[in-house]
Short mmCIF file of C-alpha atoms and ligand atoms in Angstrom, two decimals:
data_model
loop_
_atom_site.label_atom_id
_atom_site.label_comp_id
_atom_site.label_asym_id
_atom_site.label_seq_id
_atom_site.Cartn_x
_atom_site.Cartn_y
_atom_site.Cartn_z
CA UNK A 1 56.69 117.55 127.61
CA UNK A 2 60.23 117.45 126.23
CA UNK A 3 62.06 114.36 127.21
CA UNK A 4 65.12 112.25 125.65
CA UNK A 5 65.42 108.54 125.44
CA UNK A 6 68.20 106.27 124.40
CA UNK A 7 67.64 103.29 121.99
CA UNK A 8 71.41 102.75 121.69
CA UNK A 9 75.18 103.32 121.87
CA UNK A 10 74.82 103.72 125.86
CA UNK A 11 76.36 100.10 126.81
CA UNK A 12 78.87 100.82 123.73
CA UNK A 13 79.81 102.89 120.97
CA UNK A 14 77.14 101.17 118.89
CA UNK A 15 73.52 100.91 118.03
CA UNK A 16 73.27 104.58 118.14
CA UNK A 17 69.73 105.22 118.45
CA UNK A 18 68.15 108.60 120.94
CA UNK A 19 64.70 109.69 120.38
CA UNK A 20 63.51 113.06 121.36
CA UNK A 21 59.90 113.19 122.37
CA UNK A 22 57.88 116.59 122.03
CA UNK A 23 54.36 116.12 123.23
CA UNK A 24 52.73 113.11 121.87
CA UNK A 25 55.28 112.76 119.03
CA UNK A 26 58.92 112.30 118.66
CA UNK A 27 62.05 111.98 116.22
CA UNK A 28 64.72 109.54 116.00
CA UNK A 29 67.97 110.47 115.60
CA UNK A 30 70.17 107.58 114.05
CA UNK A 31 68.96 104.08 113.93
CA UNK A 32 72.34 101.84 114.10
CA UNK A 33 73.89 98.54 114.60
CA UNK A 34 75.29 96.64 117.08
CA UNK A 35 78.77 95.77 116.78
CA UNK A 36 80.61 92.56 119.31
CA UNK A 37 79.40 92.07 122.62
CA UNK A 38 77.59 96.05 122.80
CA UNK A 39 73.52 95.70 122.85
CA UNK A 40 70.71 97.92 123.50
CA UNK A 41 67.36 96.96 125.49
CA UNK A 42 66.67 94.11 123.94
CA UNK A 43 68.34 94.39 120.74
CA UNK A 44 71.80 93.47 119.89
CA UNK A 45 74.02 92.26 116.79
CA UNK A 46 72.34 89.30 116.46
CA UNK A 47 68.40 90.34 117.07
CA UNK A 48 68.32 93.82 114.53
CA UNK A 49 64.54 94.25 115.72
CA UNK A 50 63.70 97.32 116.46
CA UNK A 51 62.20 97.11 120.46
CA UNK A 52 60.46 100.32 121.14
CA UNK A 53 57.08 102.10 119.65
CA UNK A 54 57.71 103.96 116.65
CA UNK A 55 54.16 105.42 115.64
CA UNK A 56 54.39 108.75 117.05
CA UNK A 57 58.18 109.22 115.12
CA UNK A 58 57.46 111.69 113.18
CA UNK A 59 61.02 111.30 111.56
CA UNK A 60 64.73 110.21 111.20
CA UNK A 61 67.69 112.76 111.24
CA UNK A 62 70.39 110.67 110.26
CA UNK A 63 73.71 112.25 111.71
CA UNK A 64 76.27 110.36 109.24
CA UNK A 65 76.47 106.94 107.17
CA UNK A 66 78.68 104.97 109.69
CA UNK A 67 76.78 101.37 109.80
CA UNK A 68 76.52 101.76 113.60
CA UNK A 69 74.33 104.76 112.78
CA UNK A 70 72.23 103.90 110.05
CA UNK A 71 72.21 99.93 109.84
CA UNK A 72 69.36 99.34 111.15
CA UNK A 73 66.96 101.85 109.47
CA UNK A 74 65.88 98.93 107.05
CA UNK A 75 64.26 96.99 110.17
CA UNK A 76 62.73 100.69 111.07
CA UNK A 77 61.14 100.82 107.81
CA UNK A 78 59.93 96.54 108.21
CA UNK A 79 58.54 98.00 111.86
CA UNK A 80 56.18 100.41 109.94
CA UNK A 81 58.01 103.73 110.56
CA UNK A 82 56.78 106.05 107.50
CA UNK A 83 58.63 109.46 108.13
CA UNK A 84 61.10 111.16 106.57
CA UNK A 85 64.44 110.63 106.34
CA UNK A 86 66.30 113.88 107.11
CA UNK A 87 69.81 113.63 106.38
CA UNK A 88 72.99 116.34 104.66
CA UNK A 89 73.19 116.39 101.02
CA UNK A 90 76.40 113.84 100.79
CA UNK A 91 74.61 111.40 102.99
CA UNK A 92 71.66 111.56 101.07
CA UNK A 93 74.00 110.33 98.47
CA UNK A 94 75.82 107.90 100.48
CA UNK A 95 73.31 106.74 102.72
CA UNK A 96 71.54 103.81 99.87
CA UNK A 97 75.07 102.82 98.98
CA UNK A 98 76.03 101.98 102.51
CA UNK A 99 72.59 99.91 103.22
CA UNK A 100 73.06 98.33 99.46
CA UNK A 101 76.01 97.12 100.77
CA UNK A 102 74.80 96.14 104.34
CA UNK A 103 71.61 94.62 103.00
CA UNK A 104 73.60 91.96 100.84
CA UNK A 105 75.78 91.31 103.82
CA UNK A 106 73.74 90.75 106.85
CA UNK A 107 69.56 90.61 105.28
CA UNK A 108 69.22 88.88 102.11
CA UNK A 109 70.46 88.08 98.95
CA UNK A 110 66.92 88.39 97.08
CA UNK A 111 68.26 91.39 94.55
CA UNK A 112 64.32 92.24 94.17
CA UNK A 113 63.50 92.56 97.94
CA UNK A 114 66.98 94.80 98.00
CA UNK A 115 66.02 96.84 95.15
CA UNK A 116 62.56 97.64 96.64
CA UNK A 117 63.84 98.58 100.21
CA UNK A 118 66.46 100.95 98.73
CA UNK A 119 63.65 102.25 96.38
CA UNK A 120 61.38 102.85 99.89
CA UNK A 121 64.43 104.51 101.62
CA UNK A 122 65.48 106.63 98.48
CA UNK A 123 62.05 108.02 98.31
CA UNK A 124 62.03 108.99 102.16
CA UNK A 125 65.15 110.38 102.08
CA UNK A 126 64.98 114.85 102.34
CA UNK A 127 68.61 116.18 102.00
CA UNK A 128 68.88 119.47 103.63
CA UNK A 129 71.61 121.89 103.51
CA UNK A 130 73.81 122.57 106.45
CA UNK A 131 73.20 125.47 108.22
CA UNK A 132 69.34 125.65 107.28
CA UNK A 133 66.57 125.18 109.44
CA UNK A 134 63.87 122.77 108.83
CA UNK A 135 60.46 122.28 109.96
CA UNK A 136 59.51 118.47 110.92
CA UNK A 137 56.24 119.36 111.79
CA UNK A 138 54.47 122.62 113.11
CA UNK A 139 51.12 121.71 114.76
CA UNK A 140 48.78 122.67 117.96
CA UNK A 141 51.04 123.24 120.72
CA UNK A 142 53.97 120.63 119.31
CA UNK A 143 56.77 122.16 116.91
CA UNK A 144 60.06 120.84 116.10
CA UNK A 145 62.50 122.28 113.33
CA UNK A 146 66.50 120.90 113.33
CA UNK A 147 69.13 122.08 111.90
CA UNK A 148 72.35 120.14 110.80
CA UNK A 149 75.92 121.61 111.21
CA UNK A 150 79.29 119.94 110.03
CA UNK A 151 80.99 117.59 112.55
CA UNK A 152 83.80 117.31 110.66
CA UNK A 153 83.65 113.55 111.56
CA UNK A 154 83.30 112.14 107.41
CA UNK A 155 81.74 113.30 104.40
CA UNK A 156 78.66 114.12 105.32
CA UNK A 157 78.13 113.88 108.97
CA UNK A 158 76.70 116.97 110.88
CA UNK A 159 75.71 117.58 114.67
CA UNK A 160 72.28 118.48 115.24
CA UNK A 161 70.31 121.44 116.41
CA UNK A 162 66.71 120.93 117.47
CA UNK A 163 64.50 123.52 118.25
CA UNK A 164 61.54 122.17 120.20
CA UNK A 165 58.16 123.12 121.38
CA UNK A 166 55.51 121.57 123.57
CA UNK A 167 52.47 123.69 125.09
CA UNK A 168 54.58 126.55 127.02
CA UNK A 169 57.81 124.25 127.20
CA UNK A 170 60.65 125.72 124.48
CA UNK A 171 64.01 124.09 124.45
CA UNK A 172 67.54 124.05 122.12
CA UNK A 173 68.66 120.36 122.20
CA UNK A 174 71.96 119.54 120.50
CA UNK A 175 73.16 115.84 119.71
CA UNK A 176 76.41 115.37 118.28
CA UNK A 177 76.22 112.13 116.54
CA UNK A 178 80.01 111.66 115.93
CA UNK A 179 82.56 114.69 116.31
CA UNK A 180 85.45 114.68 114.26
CA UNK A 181 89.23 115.26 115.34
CA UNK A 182 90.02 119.15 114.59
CA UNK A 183 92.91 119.30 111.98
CA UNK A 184 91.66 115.76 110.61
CA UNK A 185 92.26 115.61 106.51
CA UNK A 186 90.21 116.52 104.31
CA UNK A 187 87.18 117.90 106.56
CA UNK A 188 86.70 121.59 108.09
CA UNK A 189 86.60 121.07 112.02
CA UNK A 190 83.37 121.30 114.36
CA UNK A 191 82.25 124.47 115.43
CA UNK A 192 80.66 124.80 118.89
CA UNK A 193 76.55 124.81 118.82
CA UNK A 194 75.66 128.98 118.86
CA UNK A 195 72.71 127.51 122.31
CA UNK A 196 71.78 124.78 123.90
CA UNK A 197 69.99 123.83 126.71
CA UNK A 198 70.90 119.99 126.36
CA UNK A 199 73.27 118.04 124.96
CA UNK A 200 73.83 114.38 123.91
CA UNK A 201 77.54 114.03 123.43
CA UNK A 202 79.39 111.24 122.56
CA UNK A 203 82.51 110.41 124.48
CA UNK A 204 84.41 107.24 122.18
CA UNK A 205 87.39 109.08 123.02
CA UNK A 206 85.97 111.20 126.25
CA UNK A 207 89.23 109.87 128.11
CA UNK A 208 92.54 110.76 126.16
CA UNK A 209 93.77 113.28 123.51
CA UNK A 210 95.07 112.51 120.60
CA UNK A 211 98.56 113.06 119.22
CA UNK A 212 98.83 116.32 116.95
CA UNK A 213 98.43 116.53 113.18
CA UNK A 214 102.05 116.70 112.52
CA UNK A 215 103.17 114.03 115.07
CA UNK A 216 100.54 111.08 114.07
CA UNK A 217 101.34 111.47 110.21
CA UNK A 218 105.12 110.98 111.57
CA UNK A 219 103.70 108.09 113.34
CA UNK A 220 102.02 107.04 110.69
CA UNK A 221 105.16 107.06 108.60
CA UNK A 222 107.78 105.66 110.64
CA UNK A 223 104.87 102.66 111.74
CA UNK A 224 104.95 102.17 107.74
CA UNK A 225 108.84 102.29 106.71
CA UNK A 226 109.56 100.10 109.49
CA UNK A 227 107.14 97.81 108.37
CA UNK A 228 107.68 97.82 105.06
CA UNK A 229 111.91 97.77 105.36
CA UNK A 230 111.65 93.34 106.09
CA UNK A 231 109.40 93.37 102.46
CA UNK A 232 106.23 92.21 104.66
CA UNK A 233 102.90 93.64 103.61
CA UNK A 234 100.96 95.90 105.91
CA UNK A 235 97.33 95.52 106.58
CA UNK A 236 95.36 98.33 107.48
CA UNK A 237 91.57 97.20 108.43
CA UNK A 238 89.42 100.57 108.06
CA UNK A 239 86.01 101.76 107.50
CA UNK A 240 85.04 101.84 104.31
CA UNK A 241 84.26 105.21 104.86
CA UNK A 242 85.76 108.02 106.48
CA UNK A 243 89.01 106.49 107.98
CA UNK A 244 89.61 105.05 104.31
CA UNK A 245 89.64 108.39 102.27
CA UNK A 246 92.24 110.39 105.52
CA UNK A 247 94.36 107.28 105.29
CA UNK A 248 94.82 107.54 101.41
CA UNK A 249 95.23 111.51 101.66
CA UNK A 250 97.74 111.28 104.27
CA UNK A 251 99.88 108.18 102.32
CA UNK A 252 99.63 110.66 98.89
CA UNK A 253 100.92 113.67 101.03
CA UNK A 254 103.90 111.40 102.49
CA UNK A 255 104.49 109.74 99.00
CA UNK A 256 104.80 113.48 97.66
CA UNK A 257 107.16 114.07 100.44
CA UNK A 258 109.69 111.51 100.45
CA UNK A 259 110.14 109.98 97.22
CA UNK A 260 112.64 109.92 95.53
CA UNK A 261 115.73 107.92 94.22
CA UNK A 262 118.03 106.38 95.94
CA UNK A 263 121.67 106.65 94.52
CA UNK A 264 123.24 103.78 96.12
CA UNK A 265 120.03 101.61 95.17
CA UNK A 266 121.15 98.60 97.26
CA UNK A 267 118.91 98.03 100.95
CA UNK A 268 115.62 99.10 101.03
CA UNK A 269 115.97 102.52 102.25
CA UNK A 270 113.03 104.98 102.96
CA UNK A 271 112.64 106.83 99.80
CA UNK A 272 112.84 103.51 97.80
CA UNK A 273 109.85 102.24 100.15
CA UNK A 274 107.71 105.57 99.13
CA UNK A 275 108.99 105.54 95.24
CA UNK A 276 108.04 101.36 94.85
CA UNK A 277 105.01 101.75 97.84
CA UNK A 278 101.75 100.28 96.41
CA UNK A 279 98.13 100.98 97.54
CA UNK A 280 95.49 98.63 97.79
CA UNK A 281 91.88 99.66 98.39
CA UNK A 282 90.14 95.87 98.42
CA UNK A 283 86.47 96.75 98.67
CA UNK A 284 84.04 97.61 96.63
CA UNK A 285 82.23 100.16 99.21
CA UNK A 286 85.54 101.97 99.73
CA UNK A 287 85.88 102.63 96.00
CA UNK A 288 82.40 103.88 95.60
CA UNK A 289 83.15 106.33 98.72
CA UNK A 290 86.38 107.06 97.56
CA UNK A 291 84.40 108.56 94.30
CA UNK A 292 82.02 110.20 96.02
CA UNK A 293 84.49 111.97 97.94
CA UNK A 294 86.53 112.94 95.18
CA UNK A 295 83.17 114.21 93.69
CA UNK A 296 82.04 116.13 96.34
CA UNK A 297 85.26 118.76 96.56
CA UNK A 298 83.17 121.85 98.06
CA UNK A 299 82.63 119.75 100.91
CA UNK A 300 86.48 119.33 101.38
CA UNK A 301 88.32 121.80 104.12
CA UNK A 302 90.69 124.86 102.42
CA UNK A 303 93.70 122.89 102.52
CA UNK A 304 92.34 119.94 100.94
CA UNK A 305 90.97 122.26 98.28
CA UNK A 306 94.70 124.08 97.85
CA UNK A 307 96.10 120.34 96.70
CA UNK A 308 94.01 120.40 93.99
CA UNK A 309 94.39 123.67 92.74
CA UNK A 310 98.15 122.58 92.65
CA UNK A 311 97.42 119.79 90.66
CA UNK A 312 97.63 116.97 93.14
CA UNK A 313 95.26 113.70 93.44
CA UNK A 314 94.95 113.03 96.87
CA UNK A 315 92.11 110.44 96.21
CA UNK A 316 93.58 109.06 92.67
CA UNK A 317 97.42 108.47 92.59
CA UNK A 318 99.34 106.58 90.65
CA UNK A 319 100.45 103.72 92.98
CA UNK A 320 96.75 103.45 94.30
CA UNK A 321 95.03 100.05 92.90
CA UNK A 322 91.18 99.86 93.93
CA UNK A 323 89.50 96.21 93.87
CA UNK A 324 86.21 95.20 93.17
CA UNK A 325 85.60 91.52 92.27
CA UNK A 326 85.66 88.74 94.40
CA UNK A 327 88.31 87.32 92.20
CA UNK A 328 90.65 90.02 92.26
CA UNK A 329 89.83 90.10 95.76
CA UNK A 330 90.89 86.44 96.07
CA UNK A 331 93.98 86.76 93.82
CA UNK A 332 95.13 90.27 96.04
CA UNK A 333 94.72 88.19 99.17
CA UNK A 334 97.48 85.62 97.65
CA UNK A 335 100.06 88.39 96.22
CA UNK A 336 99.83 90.84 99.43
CA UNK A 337 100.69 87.65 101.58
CA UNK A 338 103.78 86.71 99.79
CA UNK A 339 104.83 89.72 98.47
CA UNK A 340 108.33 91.03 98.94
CA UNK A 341 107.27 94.29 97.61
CA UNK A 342 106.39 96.96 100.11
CA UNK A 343 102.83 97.05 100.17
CA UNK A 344 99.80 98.66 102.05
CA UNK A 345 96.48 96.95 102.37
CA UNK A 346 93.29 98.59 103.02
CA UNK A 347 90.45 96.61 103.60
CA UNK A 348 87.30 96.50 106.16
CA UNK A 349 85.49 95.97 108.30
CA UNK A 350 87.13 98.26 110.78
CA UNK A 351 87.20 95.85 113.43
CA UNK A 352 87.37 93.15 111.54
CA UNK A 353 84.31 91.53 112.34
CA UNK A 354 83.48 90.32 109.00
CA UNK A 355 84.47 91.86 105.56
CA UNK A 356 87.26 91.24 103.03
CA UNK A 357 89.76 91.73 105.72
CA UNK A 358 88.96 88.71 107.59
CA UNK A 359 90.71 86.64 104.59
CA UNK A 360 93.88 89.26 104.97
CA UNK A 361 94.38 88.23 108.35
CA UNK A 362 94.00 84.97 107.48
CA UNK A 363 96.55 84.95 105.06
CA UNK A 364 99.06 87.08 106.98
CA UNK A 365 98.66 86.86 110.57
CA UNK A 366 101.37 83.62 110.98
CA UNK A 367 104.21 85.28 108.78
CA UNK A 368 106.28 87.69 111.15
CA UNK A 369 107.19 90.07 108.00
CA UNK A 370 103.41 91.74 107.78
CA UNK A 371 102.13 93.82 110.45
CA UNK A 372 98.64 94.70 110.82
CA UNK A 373 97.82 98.72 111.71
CA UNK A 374 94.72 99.83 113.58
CA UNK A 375 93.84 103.37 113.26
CA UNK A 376 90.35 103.37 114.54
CA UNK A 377 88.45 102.15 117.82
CA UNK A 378 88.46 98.56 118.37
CA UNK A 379 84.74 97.38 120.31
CA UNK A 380 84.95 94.93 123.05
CA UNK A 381 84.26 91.46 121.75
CA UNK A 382 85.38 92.12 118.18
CA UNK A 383 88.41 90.19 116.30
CA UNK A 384 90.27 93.78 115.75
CA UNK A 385 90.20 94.14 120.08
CA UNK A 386 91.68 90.98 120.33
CA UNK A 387 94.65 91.24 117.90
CA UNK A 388 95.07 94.05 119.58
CA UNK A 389 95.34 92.76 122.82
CA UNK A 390 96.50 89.40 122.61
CA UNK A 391 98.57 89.75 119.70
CA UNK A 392 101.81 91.50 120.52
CA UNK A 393 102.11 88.70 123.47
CA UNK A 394 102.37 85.85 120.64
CA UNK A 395 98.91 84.91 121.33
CA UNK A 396 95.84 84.09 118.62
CA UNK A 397 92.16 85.35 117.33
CA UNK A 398 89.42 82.87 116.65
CA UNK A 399 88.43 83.95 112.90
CA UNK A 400 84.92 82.03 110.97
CA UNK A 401 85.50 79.35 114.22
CA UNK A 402 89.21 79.06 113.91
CA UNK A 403 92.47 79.41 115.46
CA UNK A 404 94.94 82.29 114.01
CA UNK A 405 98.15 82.31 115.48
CA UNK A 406 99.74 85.72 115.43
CA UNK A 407 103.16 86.32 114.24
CA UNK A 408 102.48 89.27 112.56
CA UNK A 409 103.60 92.79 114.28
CA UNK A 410 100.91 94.64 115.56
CA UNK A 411 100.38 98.30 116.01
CA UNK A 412 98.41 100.81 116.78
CA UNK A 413 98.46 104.55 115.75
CA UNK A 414 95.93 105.96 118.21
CA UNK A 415 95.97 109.26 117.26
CA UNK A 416 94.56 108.58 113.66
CA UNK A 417 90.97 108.98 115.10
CA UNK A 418 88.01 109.98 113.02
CA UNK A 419 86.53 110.76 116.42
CA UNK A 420 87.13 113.99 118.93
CA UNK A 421 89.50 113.70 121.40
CA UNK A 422 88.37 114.41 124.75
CA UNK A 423 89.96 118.25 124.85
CA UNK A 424 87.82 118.55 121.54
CA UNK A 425 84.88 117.06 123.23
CA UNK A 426 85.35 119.90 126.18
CA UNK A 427 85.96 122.37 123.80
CA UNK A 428 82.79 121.41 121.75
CA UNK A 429 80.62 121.87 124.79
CA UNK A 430 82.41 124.64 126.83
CA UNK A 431 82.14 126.64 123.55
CA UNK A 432 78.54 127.22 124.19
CA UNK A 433 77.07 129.97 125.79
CA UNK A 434 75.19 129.64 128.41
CA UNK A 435 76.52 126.62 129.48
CA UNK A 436 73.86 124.09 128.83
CA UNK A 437 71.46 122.81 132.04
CA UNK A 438 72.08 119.02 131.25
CA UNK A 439 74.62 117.23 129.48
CA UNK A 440 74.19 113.42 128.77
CA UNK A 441 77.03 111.50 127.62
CA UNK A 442 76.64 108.38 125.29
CA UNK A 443 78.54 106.27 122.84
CA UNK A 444 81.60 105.86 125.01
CA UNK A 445 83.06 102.88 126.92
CA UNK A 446 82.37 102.77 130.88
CA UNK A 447 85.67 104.42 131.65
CA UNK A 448 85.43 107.09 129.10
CA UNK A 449 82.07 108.26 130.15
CA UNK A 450 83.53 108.64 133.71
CA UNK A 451 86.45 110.74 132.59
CA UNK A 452 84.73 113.19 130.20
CA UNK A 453 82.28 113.23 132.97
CA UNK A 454 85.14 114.51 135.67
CA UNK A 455 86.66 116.93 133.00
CA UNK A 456 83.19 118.97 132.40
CA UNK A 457 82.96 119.26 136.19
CA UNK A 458 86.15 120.25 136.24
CA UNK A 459 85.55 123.67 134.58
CA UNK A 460 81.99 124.18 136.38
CA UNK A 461 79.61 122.17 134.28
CA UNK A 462 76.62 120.91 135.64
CA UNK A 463 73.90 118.59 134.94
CA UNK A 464 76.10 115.53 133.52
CA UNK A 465 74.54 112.67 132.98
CA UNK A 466 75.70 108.94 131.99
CA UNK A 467 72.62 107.44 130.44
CA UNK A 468 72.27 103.49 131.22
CA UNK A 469 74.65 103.76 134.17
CA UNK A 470 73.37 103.02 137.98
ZN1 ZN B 501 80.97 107.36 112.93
#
């Protein structure tokens, strides 16, 4: 028997979690968190438990570092799980940073207990290569190797091929774990799976495309000069990794661009806002990615890689300033409210559900000259989806128990999307030959599922499922 179950991420985009079952033993791919108001069976953001039997998982494949991926493989481990963990080479790296970081937050402060899980997870972790296979195990009538391919989603994060075997049963099954946008900085794009005869897809932007390459970074730029042109600071909340690293190529590639001096030298024009622009990267995490990317160049795409060879610093610029201490973070908070220089803020969580950035908006939400930027998916229930929503009509966010009033201009810049767009998602799976017999789609909201759903019957697909849904 070769069967699929979902732990996670198919009421949300979070708490991915699917477990593929060969004969009497199985492997988990992801183990993450819930974010907001998103649960599983049983489990949610505030009960991390892990609700289902785990003695016959043979292993973990971990598709890429994102919290709601990997968050809650400590509480695997405390549940008695004693596999592998089967990850690429740069999340084998970034993987015990990330739960460092999410231990302290959310588990315990006891630096010993800490120490000793990230000692049991370093010592389970296997990195393997993309584009290898590897066995997980290889026994009477049950075999299962997988194989990891980029998904051009962050450092790190692949797509993964399983090849499985129970008795006379033989199946290709393909999960995606995140897919990346194509053209995204930094990152070479997804490639379509060679087989498959099912897929897991994930669908967080199943129903629209995003803008092009060219046109967001446009976006991006005019969103930022008119911001910046009243001397207000703009807040970016972001992922410390991932959305972080594109955003801080992208504002090095527009600094390049258009600065410059400006003869008359008396309003702010543009080129005075990207010759006096300064960076700030408040969070510890990000500057430890931020490294780790720059370290890990033959993982970057061929444009990416030309930069450098021309001598530029896409991830360490001049006007970039990286905090780490709770007092600089404290004394940043203070200058980037009141500043009248022009100023960019990058701090997470994402969707500001906890993090530095909760003390940013704070700080800045009542003074009309800042504006706050989203440039990544906003989860029902979380702070982020209400500024988002309630903000631009003059309304407020309950922050720590309190009352925000928003003055602040709010935007959005959709199309700056770690994630596939939903032509990328159709492209991902019509790209494979045969077309595969089933095709689940998870880690979406309700509406997206439905529309991805529509567009892969569209061109002939069959077999679609939406897992969770009646
Ligand atoms: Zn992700």
């Amino acid at each position: 028997m070769i069967d699929i179950k979902h732990h996670g991420a198919v009421k949300g985009v979070t708490g991915s979690c699917h477990e593929l079952v060969v004969g009497s033993s199985g492997i988990l791919i992801d183990c993450g968190l819930f974010q907001g108001e998103e649960e599983g069976n049983g489990a949610s953001a505030s009960d991390l438990s892990i609700d289902f039997p785990n003695s016959h998982i043979r292993a973990l494949v971990v598709t890429h570092v994102h919290i709601d991926h990997v968050g809650r493989i400590p509480y695997l481990l405390a549940a008695g799980f004693e596999g592998p963990i089967i990850c690429s080479e740069p999340s084998a790296i970034m993987l015990p940073e990330i739960l460092e970081d999410a231990l302290k937050i959310g588990f315990t402060r006891d630096r010993a207990l800490i120490k000793r899980v990230l000692g049991l997870i370093r010592s389970r972790l296997v990195p393997v290569p993309y584009g290898q296979w590897h066995t997980v195990f290889d026994g009477e009538g049950e075999s299962l190797s997988v194989r990891l391919q980029m998904a051009g989603h962050i450092l790190g994060s692949a797509y993964v091929e399983c090849e499985a075997q129970s008795d006379d049963e033989f199946e290709r099954i393909v999960f995606s774990g995140d897919l990346g946008a194509p053209h995204a900085p930094l990152l070479p794009e997804p490639q379509p799976p060679e087989r498959a005869d099912r897929v897991v897809i994930e669908s967080t932007y199943g129903d629209k495309d995003h803008e092009s390459r060219e046109d967001r970074r446009y976006r991006l730029k005019a969103v930022l000069e008119h911001a910046l042109e009243d001397g207000g600071t703009v807040l970016i909340p972001a992922f410390s990794i991932g959305r972080t690293q594109e955003l801080l190529y992208e504002i090095e590639g527009l600094i390049a661009e258009f600065k410059g001096s400006d003869p008359s030298g008396s309003d702010p024009t543009p080129t005075d806002i990207w010759s006096n622009l300064e960076i700030v990267v408040d969070s510890p995490l990000a500057a430890t990615f931020t490294r780790i990317y720059r370290d890990l160049k033959p993982f970057w795409d061929a444009e990416a890689i030309e930069l450098v060879n021309q001598g530029r610093h896409p991830l360490s610029f001049e006007q970039l300033t990286v905090i780490n201490s709770h007092e600089d973070h404290l004394n940043a908070v203070e200058y980037l409210a009141k500043s009248h220089r022009p100023c960019v803020g990058l701090a997470g969580s994402g969707m500001c559900a906890g993090g530095r950035v909760v003390n940013y908006l704070k700080a800045m939400l009542a003074d009309k000259r800042n504006d706050v930027l989203f440039v990544g998916y906003q989860a029902k229930g979380t702070p982020g989806r209400d500024i988002l929503t309630y903000g631009p009509r003059g309304g407020w966010v309950e922050l720590d128990g309190k009352r925000y009033d928003i003055r602040a201009r709010i935007h959005q810049v959709g199309g700056y999307s770690a994630h596939a767009g939903q032509s990328d998602l159709v492209r991902f799976v019509s790209g494979i030959e045969p077309p595969p017999s089933e095709i689940r789609i998870v880690h979406g909201d309700t509406g997206a599922k439905e529309l991805l759903k529509s567009q892969f019957h569209s061109i002939g697909l069959k077999g679609i499922m939406i897992p969770g849904l009646a």
